[in-house]
PDB file of C-alpha atoms in Angstrom:
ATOM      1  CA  UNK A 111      18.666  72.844-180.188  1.00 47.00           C
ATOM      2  CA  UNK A 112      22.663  72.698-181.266  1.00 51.00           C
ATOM      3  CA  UNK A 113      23.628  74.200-177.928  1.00 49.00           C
ATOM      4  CA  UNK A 114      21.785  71.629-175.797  1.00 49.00           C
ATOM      5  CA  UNK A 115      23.251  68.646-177.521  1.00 48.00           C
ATOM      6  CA  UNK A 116      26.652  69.405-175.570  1.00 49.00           C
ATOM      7  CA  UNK A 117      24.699  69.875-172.442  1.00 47.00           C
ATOM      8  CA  UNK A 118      22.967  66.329-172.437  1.00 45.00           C
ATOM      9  CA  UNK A 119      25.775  64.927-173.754  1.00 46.00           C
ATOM     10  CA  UNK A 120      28.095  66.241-170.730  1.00 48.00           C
ATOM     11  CA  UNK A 121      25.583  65.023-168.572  1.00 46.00           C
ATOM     12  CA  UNK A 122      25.646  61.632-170.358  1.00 44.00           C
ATOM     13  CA  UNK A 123      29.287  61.472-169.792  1.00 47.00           C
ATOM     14  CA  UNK A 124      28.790  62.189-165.859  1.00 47.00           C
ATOM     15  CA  UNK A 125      26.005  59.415-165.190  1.00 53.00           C
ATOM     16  CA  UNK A 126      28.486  56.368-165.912  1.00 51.00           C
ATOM     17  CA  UNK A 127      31.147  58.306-163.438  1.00 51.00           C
ATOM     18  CA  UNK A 128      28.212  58.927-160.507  1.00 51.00           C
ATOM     19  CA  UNK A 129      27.227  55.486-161.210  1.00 52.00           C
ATOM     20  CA  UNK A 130      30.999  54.093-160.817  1.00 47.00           C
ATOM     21  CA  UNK A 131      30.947  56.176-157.762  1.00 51.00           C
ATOM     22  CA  UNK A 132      27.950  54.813-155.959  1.00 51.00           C
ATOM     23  CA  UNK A 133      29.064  51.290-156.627  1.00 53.00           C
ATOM     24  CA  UNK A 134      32.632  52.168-155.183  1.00 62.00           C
ATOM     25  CA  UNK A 135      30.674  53.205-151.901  1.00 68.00           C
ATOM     26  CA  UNK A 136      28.380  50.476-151.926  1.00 65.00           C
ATOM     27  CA  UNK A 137      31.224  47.772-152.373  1.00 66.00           C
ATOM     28  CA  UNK A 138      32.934  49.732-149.406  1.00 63.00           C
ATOM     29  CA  UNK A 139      30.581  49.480-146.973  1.00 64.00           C
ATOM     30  CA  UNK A 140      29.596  45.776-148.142  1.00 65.00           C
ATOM     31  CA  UNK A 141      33.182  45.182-147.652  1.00 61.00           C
ATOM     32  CA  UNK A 142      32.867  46.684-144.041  1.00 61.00           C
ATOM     33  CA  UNK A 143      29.921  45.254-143.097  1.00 60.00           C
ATOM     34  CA  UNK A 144      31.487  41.558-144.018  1.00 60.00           C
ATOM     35  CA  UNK A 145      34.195  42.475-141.748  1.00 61.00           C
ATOM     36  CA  UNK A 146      32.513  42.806-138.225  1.00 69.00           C
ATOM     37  CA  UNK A 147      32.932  40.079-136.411  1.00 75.00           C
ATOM     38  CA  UNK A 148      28.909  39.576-135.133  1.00 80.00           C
ATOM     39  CA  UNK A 149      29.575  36.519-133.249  1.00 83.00           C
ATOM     40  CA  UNK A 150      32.072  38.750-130.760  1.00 84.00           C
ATOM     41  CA  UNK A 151      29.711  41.519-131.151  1.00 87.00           C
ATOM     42  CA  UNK A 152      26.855  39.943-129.746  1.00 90.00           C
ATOM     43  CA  UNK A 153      29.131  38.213-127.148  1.00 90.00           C
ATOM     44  CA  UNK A 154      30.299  41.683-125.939  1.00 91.00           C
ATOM     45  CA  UNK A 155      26.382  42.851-125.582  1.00 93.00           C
ATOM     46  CA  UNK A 156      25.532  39.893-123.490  1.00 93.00           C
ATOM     47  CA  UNK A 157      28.792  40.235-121.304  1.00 93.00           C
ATOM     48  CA  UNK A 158      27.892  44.011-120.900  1.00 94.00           C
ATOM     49  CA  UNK A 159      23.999  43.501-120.331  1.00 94.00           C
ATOM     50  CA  UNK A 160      24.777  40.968-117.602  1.00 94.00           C
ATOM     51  CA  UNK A 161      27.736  42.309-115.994  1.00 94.00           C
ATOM     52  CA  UNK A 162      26.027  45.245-115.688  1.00 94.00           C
ATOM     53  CA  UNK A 163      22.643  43.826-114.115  1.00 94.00           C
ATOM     54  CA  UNK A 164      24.929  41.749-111.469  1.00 95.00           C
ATOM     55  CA  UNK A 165      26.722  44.582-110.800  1.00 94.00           C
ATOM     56  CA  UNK A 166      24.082  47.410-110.536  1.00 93.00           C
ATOM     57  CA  UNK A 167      21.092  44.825-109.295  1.00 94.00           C
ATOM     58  CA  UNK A 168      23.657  43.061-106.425  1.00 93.00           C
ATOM     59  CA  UNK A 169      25.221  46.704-105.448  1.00 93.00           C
ATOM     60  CA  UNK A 170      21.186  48.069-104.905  1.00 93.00           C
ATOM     61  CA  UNK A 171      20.092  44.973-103.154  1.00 93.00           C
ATOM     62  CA  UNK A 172      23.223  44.950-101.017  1.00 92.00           C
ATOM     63  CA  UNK A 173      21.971  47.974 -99.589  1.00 91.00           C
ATOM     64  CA  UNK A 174      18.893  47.325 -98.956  1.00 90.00           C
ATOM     65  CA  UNK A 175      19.831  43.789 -97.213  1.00 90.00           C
ATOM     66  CA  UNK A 176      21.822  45.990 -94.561  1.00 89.00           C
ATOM     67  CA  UNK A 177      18.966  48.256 -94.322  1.00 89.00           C
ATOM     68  CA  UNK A 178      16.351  45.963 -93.610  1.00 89.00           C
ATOM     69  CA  UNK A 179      18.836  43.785 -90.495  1.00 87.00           C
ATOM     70  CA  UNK A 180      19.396  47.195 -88.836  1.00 86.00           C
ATOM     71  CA  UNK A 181      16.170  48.136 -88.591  1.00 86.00           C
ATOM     72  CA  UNK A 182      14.210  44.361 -87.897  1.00 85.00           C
ATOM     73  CA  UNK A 183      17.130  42.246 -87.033  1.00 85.00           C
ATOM     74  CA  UNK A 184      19.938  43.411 -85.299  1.00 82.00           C
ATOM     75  CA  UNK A 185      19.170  47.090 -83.520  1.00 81.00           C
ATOM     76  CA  UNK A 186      23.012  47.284 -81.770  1.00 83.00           C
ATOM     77  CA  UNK A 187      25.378  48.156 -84.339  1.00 80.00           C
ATOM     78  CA  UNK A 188      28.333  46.502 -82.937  1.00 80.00           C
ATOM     79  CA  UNK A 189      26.750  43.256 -83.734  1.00 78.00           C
ATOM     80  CA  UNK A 190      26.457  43.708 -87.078  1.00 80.00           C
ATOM     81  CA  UNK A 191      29.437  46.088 -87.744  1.00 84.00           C
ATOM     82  CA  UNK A 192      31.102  42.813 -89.805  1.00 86.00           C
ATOM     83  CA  UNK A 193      28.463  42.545 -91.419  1.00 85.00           C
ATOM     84  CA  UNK A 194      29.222  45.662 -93.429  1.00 88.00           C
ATOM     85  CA  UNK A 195      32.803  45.742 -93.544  1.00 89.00           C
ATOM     86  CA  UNK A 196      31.712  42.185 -96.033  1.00 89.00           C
ATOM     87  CA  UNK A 197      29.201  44.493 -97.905  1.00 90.00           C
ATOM     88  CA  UNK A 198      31.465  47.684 -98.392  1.00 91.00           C
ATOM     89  CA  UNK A 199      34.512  44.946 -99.419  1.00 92.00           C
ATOM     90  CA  UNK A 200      31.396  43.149-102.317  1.00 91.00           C
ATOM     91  CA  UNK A 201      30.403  47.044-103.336  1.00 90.00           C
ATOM     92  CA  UNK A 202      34.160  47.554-103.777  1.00 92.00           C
ATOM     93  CA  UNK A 203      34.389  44.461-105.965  1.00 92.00           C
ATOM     94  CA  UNK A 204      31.247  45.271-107.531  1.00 92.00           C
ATOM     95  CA  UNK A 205      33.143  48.143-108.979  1.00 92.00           C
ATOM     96  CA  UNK A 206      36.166  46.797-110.112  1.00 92.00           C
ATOM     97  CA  UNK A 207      34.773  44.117-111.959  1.00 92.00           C
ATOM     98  CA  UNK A 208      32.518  46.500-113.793  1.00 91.00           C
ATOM     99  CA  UNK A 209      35.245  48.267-114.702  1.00 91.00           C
ATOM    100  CA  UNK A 210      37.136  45.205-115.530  1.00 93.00           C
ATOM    101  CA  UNK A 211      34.845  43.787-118.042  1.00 92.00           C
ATOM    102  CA  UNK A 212      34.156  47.212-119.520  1.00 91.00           C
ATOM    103  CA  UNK A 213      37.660  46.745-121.039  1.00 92.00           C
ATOM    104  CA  UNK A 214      37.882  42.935-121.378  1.00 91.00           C
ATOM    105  CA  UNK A 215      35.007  43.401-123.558  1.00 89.00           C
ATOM    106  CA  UNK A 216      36.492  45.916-125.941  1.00 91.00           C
ATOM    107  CA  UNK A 217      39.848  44.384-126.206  1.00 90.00           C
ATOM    108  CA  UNK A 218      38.095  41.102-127.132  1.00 88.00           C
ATOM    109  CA  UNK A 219      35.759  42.678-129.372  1.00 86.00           C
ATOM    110  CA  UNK A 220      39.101  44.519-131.415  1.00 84.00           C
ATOM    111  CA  UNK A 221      40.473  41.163-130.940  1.00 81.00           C
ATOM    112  CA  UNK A 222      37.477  39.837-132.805  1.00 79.00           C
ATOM    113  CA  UNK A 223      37.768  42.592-136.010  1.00 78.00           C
ATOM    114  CA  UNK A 224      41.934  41.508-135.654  1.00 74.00           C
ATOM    115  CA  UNK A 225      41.378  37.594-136.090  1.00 71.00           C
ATOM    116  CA  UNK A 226      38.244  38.238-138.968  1.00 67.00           C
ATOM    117  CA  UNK A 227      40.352  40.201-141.126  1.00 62.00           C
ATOM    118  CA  UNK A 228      43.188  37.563-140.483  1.00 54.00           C
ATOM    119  CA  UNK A 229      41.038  34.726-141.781  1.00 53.00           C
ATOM    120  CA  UNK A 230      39.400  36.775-144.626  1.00 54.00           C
ATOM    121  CA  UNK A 231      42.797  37.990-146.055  1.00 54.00           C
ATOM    122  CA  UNK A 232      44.902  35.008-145.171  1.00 48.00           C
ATOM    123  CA  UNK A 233      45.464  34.186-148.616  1.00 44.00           C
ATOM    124  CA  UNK A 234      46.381  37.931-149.717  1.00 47.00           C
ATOM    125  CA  UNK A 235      49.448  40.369-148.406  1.00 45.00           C
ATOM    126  CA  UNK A 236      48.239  40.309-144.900  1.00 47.00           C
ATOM    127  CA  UNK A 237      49.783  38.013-142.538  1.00 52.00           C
ATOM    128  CA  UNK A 238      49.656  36.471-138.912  1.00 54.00           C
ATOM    129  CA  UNK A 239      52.117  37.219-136.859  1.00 57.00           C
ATOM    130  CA  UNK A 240      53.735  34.448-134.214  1.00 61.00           C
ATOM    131  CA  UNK A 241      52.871  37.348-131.594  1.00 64.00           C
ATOM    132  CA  UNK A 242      49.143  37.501-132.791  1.00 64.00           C
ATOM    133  CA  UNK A 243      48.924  33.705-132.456  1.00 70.00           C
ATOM    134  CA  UNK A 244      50.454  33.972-128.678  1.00 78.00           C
ATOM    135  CA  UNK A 245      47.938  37.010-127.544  1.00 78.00           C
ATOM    136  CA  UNK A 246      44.842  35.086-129.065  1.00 78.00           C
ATOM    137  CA  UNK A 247      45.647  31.902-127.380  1.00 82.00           C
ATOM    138  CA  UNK A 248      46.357  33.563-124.106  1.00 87.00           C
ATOM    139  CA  UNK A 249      42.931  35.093-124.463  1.00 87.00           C
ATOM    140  CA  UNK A 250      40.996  31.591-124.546  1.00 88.00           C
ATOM    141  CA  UNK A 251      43.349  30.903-121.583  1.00 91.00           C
ATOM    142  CA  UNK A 252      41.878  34.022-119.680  1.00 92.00           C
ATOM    143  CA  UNK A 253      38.366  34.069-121.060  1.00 92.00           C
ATOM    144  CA  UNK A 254      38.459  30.019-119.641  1.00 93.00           C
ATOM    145  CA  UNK A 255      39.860  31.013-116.684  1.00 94.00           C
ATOM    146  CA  UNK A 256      36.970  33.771-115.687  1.00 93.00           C
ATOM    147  CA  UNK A 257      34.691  31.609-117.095  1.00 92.00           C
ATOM    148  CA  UNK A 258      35.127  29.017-114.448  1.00 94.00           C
ATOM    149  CA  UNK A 259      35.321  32.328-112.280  1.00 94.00           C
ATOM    150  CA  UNK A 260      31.735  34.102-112.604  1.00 94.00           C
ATOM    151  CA  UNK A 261      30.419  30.133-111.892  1.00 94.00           C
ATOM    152  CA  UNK A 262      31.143  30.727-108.859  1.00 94.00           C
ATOM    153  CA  UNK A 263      29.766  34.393-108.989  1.00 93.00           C
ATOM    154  CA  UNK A 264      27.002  32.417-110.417  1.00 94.00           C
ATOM    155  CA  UNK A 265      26.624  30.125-107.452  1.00 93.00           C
ATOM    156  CA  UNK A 266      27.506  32.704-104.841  1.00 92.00           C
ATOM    157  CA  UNK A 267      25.025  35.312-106.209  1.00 92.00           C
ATOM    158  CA  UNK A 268      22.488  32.316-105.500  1.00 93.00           C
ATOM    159  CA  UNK A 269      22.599  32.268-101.898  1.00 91.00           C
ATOM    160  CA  UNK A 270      20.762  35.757-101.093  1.00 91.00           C
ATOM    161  CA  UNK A 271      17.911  34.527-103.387  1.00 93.00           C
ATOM    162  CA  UNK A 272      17.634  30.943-101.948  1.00 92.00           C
ATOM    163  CA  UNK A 273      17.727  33.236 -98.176  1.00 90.00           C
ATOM    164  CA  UNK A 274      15.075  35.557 -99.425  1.00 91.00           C
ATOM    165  CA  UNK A 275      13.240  33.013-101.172  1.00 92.00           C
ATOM    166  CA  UNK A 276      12.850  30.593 -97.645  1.00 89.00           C
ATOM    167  CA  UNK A 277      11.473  33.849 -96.051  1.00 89.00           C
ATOM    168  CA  UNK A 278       9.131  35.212 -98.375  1.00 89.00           C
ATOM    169  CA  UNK A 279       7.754  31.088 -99.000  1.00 88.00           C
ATOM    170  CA  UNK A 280       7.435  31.641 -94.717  1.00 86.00           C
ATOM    171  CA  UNK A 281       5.441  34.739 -95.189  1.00 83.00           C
ATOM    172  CA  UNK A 282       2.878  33.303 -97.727  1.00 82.00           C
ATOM    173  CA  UNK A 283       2.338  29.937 -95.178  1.00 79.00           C
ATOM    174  CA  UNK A 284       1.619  32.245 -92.849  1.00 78.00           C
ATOM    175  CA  UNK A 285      -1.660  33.551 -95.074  1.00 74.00           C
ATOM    176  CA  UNK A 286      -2.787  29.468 -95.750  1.00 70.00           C
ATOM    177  CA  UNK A 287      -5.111  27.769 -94.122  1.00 59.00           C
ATOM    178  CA  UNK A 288      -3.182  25.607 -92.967  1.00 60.00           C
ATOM    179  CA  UNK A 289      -1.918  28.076 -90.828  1.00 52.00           C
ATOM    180  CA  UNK A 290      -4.613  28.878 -89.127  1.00 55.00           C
ATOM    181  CA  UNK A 291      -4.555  25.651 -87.246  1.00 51.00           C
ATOM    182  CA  UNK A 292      -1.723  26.951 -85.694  1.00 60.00           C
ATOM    183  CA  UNK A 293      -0.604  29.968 -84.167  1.00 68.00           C
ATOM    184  CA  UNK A 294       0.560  32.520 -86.581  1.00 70.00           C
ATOM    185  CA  UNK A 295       3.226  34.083 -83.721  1.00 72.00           C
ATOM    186  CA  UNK A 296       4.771  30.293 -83.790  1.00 77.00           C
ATOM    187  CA  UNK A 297       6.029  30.520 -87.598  1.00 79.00           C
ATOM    188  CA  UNK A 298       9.485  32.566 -87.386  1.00 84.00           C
ATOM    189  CA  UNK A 299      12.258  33.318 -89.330  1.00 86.00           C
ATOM    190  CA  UNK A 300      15.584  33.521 -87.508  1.00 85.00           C
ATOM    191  CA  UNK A 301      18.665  35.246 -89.978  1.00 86.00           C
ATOM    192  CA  UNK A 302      21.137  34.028 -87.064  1.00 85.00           C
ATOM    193  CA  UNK A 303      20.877  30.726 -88.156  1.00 85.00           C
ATOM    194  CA  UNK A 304      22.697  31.705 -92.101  1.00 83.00           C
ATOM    195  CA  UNK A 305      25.568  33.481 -90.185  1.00 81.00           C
ATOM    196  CA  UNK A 306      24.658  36.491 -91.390  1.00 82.00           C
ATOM    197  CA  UNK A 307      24.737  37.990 -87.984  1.00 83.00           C
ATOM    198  CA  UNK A 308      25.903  36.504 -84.916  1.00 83.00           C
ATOM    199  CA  UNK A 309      23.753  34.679 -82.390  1.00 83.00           C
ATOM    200  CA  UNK A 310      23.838  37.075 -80.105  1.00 81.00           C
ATOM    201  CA  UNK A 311      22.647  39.804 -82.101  1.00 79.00           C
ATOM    202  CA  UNK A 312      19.511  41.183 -80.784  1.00 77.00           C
ATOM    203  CA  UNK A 313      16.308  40.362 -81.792  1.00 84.00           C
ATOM    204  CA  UNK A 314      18.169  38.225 -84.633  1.00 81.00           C
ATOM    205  CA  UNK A 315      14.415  36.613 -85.563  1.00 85.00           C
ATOM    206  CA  UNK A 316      10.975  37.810 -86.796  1.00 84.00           C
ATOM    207  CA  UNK A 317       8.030  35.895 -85.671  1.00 84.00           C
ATOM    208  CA  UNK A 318       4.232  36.333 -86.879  1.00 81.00           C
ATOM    209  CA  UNK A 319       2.887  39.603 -87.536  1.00 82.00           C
ATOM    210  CA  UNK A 320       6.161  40.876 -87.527  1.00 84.00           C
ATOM    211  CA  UNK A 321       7.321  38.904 -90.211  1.00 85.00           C
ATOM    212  CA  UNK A 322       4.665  39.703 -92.402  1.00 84.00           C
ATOM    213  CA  UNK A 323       5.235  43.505 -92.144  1.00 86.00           C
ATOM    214  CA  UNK A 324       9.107  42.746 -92.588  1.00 88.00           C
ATOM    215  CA  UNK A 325       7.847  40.926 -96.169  1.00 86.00           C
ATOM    216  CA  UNK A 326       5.784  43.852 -96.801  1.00 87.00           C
ATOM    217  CA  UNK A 327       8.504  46.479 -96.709  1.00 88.00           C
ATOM    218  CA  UNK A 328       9.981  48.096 -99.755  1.00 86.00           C
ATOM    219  CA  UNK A 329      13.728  46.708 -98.517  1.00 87.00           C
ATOM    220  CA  UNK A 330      12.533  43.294 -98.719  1.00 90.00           C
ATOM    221  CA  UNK A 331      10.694  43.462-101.848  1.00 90.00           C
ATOM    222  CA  UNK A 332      12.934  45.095-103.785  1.00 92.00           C
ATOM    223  CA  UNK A 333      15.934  43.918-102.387  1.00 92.00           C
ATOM    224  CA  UNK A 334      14.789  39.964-103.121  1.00 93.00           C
ATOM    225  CA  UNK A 335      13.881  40.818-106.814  1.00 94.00           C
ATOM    226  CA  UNK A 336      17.100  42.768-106.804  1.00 95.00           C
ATOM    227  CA  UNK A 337      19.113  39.815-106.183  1.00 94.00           C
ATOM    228  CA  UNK A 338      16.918  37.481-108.788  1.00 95.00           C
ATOM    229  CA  UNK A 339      18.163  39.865-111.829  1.00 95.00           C
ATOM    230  CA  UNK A 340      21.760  40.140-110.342  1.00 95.00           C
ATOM    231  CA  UNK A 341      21.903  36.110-110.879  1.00 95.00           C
ATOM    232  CA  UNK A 342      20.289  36.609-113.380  1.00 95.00           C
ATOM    233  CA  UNK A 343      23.126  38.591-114.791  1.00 95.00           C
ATOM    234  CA  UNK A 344      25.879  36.209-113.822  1.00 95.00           C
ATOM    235  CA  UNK A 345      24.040  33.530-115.362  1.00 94.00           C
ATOM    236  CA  UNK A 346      24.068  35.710-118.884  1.00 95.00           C
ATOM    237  CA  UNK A 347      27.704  36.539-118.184  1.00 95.00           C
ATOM    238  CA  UNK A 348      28.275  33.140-117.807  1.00 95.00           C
ATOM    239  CA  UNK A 349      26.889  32.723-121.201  1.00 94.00           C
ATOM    240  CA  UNK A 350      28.878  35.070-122.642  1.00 94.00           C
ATOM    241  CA  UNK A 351      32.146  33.909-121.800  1.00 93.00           C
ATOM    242  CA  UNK A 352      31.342  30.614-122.851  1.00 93.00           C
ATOM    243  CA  UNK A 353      30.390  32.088-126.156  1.00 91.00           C
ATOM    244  CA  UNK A 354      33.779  34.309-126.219  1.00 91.00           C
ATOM    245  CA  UNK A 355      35.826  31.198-125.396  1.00 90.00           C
ATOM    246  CA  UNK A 356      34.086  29.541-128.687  1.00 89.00           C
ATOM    247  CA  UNK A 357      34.691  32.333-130.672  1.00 86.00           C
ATOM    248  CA  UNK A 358      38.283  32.706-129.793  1.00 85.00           C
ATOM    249  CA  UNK A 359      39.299  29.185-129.762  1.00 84.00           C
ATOM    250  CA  UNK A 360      37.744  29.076-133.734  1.00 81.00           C
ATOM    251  CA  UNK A 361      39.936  31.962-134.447  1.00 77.00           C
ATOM    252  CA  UNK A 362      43.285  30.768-132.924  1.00 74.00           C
ATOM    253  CA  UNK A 363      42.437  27.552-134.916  1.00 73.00           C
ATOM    254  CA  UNK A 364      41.970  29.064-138.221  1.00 72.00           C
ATOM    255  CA  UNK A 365      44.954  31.198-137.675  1.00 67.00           C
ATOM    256  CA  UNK A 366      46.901  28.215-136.849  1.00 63.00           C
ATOM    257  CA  UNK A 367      45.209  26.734-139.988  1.00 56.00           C
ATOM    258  CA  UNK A 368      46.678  29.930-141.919  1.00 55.00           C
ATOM    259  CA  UNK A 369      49.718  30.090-141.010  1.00 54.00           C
ATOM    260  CA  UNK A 370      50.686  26.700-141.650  1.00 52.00           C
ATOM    261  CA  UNK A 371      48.895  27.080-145.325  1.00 52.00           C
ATOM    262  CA  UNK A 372      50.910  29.997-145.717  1.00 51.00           C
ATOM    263  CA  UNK A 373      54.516  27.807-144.764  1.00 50.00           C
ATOM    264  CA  UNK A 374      53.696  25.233-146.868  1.00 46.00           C
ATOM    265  CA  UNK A 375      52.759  27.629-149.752  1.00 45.00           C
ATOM    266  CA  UNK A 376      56.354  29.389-149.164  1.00 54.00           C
ATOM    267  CA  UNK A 377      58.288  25.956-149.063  1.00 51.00           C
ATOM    268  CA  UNK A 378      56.824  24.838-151.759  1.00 57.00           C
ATOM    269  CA  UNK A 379      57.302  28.603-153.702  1.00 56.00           C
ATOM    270  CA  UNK A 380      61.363  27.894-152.212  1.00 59.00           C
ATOM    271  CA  UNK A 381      61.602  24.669-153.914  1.00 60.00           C
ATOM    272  CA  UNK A 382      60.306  25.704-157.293  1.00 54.00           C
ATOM    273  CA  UNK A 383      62.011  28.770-157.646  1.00 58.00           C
ATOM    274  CA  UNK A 384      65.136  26.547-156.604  1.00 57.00           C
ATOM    275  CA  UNK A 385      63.825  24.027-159.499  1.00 58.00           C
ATOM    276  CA  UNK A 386      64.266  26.761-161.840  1.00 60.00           C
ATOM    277  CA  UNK A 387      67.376  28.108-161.295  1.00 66.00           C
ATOM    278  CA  UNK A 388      69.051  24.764-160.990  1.00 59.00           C
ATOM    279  CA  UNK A 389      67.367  24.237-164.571  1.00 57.00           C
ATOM    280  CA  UNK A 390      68.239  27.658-165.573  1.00 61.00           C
ATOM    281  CA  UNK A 391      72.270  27.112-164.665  1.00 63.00           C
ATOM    282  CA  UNK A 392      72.049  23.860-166.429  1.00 61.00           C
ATOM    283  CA  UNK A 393      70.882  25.449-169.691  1.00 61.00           C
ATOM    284  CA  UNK A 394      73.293  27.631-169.547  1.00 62.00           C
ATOM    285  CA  UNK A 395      76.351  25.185-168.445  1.00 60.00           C
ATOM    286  CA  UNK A 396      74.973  23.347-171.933  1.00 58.00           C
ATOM    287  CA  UNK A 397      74.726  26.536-174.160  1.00 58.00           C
ATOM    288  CA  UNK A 398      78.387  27.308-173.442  1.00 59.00           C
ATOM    289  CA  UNK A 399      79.802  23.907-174.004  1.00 58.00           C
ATOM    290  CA  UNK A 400      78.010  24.074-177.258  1.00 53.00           C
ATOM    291  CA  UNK A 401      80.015  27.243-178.166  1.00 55.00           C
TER     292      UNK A 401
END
């Protein structure tokens, strides 16, 4: 029984240490876990999600757009050979503004951890630099400036759906009643008319029966429902750099805030320590007149 005493009590002596231990980790990653900024994180998920559904969605349905005018409204290719020089020039766009907000995203997101540990340790050792203040207030400059840029995306991206829209609204009068009052070969739909090809493009409109097999065609389908989630996307982009331009004009604010605590707290540190070596000197000056 003698020899197990220093066994428990060994193991008595380890528990507090373990214990210590676990709490050191668990006040780690508490102390991490306070330190992401959410607010840019869920901006960044939004700006990927949609940038990535405008650009996938609108590169897909771009396709298919061309697809479906070779093959029911313009059969010479000459007459629509502008017409994708425009689409290969979007595509190429497409591209580089995936790319683009891949890393605007990320830098704003470390931007995001940068100004949340500012403002969390603003009163400690850590301090914000004049060059920190200058790159976070030219990012609300830039995140205000695309901003105003993917509303126009927004309102661009638009167009194709208000274009398919008017056609597939033609195909379903064409199954009414009403329009059997009429003849069916008399309802058209002429793509000449948007200047999406020219007017001499050959046939350059779909009339009756025609029409309604264009609207049943994977192209069409697929291509208008296409071009619904690609505005959809700019819309949520849109969303997200409104909610980045938030976030970073908070954070240049309370750095501002910060660093003007932080010159106040040093002027006033300057004139106290001054304080006290002017009273210092004075006690001294009196102590050796006394002697």
């Amino acid at each position: 029984m003698d020899g197990m005493k220093p066994a428990m009590e060994s193991t008595a002596e380890e528990n507090p240490d373990e214990r210590e231990e676990s709490k050191g980790c668990l006040d780690c990653c508490i102390k991490c876990l306070g330190g992401v900024p959410y607010a840019s994180l869920v901006a960044t998920i939004l700006c990927f999600s949609g940038v990535a559904l405008f650009c996938g969605c609108g590169h897909v349905a771009l396709t298919g757009t061309v697809t479906m005018l070779e093959n029911h409204f313009s059969r010479i290719t000459s007459d629509h050979a502008t017409l994708i020089d425009v689409v290969q020039i979007l595509q190429y766009i497409i591209y580089g503004i995936a790319s683009f907000f891949f890393l605007y995203g990320i830098i704003l997101l470390a931007e995001g951890f940068y100004t949340t540990s500012a403002v969390k340790e603003m009163h400690s050792e850590f301090k914000t630099t004049v060059c920190g203040r200058c790159i976070s207030a030219m990012f609300v400059f830039l995140t205000y400036i695309l901003g105003l840029a993917w509303l126009g995306i927004f309102g661009f991206s638009a167009v194709p759906v208000f274009l398919f829209y008017n056609m597939w609204t033609t195909c379903a009068a064409m199954k009414s009643p009403i329009a059997n009052l009429t003849s069916v070969d008399n309802i058209c739909v002429d793509v000449r008319q948007y200047g999406v090809i020219p007017w001499n493009a050959d046939p350059g409109k779909a009339c009756g029966q025609t029409l309604a097999d264009i609207c049943n065609t994977s192209e069409f389908y697929l291509s208008y429902h296409l071009y619904i989630v690609a505005c959809a996307g700019a819309g949520a982009t849109v969303i997200a750099l409104i909610h980045y331009l938030m976030i970073l004009s908070a954070n240049w604010a309370y750095l501002k805030g910060a660093c003007q605590q932080t010159h106040a707290y040093q002027d006033i540190k300057t004139k106290d320590d001054a304080e006290l070596q002017d009273v210092q000197s004075r006690s001294k000056e009196g102590l050796n007149s006394y002697s």
